C-alpha positions as MATLAB code, in Angstrom:
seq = 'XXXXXXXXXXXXXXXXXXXXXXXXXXXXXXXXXXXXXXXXXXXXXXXXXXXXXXXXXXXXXXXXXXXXXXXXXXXXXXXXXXXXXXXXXXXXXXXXXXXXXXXXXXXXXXXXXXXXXXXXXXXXXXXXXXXXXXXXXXXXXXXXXXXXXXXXXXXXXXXXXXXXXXXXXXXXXXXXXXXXXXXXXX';
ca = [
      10.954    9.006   14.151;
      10.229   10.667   10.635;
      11.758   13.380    9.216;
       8.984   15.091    8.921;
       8.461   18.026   11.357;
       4.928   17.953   13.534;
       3.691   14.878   11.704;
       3.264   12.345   14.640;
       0.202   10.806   13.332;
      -0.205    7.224   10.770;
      -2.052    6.206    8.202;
      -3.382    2.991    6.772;
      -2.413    2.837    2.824;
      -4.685    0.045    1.215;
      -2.887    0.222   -2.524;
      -4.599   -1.259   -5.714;
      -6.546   -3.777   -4.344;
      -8.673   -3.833   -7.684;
     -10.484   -6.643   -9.301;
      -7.894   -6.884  -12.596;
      -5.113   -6.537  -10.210;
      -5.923   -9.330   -7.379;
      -7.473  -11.524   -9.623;
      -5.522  -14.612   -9.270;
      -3.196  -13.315   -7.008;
      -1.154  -15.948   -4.346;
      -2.814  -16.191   -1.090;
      -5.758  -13.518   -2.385;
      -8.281  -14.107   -0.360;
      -5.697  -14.060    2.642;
      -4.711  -11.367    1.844;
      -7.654   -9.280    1.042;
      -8.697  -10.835    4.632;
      -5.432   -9.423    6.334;
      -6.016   -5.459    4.241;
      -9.716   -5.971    6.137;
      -8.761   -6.682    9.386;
      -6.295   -4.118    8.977;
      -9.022   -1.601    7.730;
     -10.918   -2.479   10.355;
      -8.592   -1.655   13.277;
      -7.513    1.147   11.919;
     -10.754    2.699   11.482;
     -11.435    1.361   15.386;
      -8.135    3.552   16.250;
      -9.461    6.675   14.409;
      -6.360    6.210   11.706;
      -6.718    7.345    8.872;
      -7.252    5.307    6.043;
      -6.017    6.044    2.522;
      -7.027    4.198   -0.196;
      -4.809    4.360   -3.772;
      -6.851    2.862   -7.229;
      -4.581    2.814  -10.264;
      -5.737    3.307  -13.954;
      -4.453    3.086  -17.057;
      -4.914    2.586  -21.092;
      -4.792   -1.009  -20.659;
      -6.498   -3.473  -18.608;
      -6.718   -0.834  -15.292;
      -9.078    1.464  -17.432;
     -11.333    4.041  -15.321;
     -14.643    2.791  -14.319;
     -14.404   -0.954  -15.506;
     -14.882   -4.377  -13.872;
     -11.368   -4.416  -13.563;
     -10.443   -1.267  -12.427;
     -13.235   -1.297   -9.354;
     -12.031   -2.339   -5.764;
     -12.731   -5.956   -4.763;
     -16.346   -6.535   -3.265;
     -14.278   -7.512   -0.101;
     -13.263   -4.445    0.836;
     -15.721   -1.239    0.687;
     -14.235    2.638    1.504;
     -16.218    4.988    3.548;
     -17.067    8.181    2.532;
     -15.169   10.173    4.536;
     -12.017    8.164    3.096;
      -9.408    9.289    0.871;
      -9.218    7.650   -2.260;
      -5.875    8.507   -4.524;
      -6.339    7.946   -8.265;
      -2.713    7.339   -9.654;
      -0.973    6.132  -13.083;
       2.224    5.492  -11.965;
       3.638    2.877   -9.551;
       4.520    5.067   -6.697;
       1.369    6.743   -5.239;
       3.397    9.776   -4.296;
       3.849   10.780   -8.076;
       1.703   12.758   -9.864;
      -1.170   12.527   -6.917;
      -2.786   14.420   -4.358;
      -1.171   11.673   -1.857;
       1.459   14.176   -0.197;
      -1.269   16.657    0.710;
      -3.359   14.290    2.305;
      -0.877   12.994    4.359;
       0.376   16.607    5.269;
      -3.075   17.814    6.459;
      -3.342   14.594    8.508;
      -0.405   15.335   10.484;
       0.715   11.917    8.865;
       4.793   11.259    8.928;
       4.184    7.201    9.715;
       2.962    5.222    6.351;
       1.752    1.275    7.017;
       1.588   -0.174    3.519;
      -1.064   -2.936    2.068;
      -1.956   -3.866   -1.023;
      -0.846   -5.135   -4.580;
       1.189   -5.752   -6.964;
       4.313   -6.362   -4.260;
       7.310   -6.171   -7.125;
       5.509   -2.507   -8.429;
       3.611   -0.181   -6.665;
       4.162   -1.642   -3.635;
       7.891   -1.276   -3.795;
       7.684    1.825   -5.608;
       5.074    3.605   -2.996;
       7.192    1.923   -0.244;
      10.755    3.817   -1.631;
       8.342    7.327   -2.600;
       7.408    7.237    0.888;
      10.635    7.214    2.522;
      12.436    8.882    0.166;
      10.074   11.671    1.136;
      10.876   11.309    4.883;
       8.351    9.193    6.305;
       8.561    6.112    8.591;
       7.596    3.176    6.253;
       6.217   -0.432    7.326;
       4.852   -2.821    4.696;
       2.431   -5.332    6.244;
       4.835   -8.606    4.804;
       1.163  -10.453    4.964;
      -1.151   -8.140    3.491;
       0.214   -7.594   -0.484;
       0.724   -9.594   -3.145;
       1.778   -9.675   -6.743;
       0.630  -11.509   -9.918;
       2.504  -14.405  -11.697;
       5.071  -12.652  -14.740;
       7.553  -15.920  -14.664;
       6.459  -15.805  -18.424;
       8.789  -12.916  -18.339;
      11.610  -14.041  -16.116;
      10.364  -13.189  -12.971;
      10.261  -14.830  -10.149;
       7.603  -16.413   -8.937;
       5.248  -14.369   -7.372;
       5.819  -16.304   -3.606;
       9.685  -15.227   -4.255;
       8.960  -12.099   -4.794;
       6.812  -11.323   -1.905;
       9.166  -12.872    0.462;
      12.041  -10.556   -0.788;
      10.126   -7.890   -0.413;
       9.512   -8.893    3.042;
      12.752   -9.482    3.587;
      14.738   -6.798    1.972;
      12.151   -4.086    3.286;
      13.027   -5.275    6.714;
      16.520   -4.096    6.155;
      16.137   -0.543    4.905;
      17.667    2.239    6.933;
      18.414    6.189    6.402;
      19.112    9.003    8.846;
      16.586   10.282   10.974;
      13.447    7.157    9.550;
      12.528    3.896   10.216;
      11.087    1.284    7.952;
      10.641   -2.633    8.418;
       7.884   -5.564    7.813;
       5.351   -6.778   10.029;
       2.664   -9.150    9.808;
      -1.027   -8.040   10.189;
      -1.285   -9.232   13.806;
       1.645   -7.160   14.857;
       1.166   -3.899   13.467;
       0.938   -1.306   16.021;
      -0.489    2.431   14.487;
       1.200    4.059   17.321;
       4.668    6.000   16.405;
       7.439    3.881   14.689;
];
């Protein structure tokens, strides 16, 4: 039920699953398992499939080990892929347009880091107007207790959990495990 007029469709967003990002990651390899299968059915649908790669003057620098996708998971041609420098992959992005021409107004939402460009793409996105579900078993975040964070399980399960609870006028949002995501209308 988005917002957004004559936008029935959905899209697949697979967000920042780079090497320097995943890399030691709770659950990884679960996880990157789960944004596969996800890939995968989405593909078998004919949904589209968006993939977001973040860069930046640090360890995410363009074109290096780190910054490159995980061997795992491999984009088609014919697939978006959304170069961003800020959490949200709405800002500052060709995102919105390739959503638009799509006749996309349904997001589901994979990826990494959980506690920042997850949350951030997950609040761009319905901020925006569109229907939002993350996939509570296909993202995860790094370890930053070293900074008074929580740890990374903690925050993945409040994600999870306070995603599920989100509510506006006129979209939906919620969290769903891989094996219950349905690409049809919210």
């Amino acid at each position: 039920m988005t917002t957004l007029p004559d936008r029935p469709g959905t899209a697949l967003l697979v967000i920042d699953v780079q090497n320097g990002v995943v890399d030691g990651t709770p659950r990884r390899d679960e996880v990157i398992a789960n944004v596969g299968a996800l890939v995968d059915r989405a593909r078998g649908e004919d949904v589209p499939v968006i993939w977001v790669q973040h860069s930046d003057d640090g360890g995410l620098k363009e074109g290096s080990e780190a910054w490159q996708y995980v061997s795992e998971l491999s984009r088609r041609e014919d697939e978006p892929l959304v170069h961003k420098r800020y959490g949200d992959s709405f800002e500052d992005t060709d995102l919105e347009g390739l959503l638009a021409e799509r006749g996309v107004g349904r997001l589901v939402v994979s990826g990494a880091q959980s506690d920042v460009c997850i949350r951030s793409t997950l609040h761009g996105g319905f901020v925006r107007g569109y229907d939002v579900t993350l996939v509570g078993d296909a993202h995860t975040t790094e370890d930053l207790t070293e900074f008074g964070a929580p740890a990374p399980e903690q925050v993945i399960a409040h994600t999870n959990l306070y995603w599920s609870f989100q509510k506006a006028p006129g979209r939906t949002a919620g969290t769903v495990d891989t094996a219950e995501v349905s690409f049809g209308p919210a």
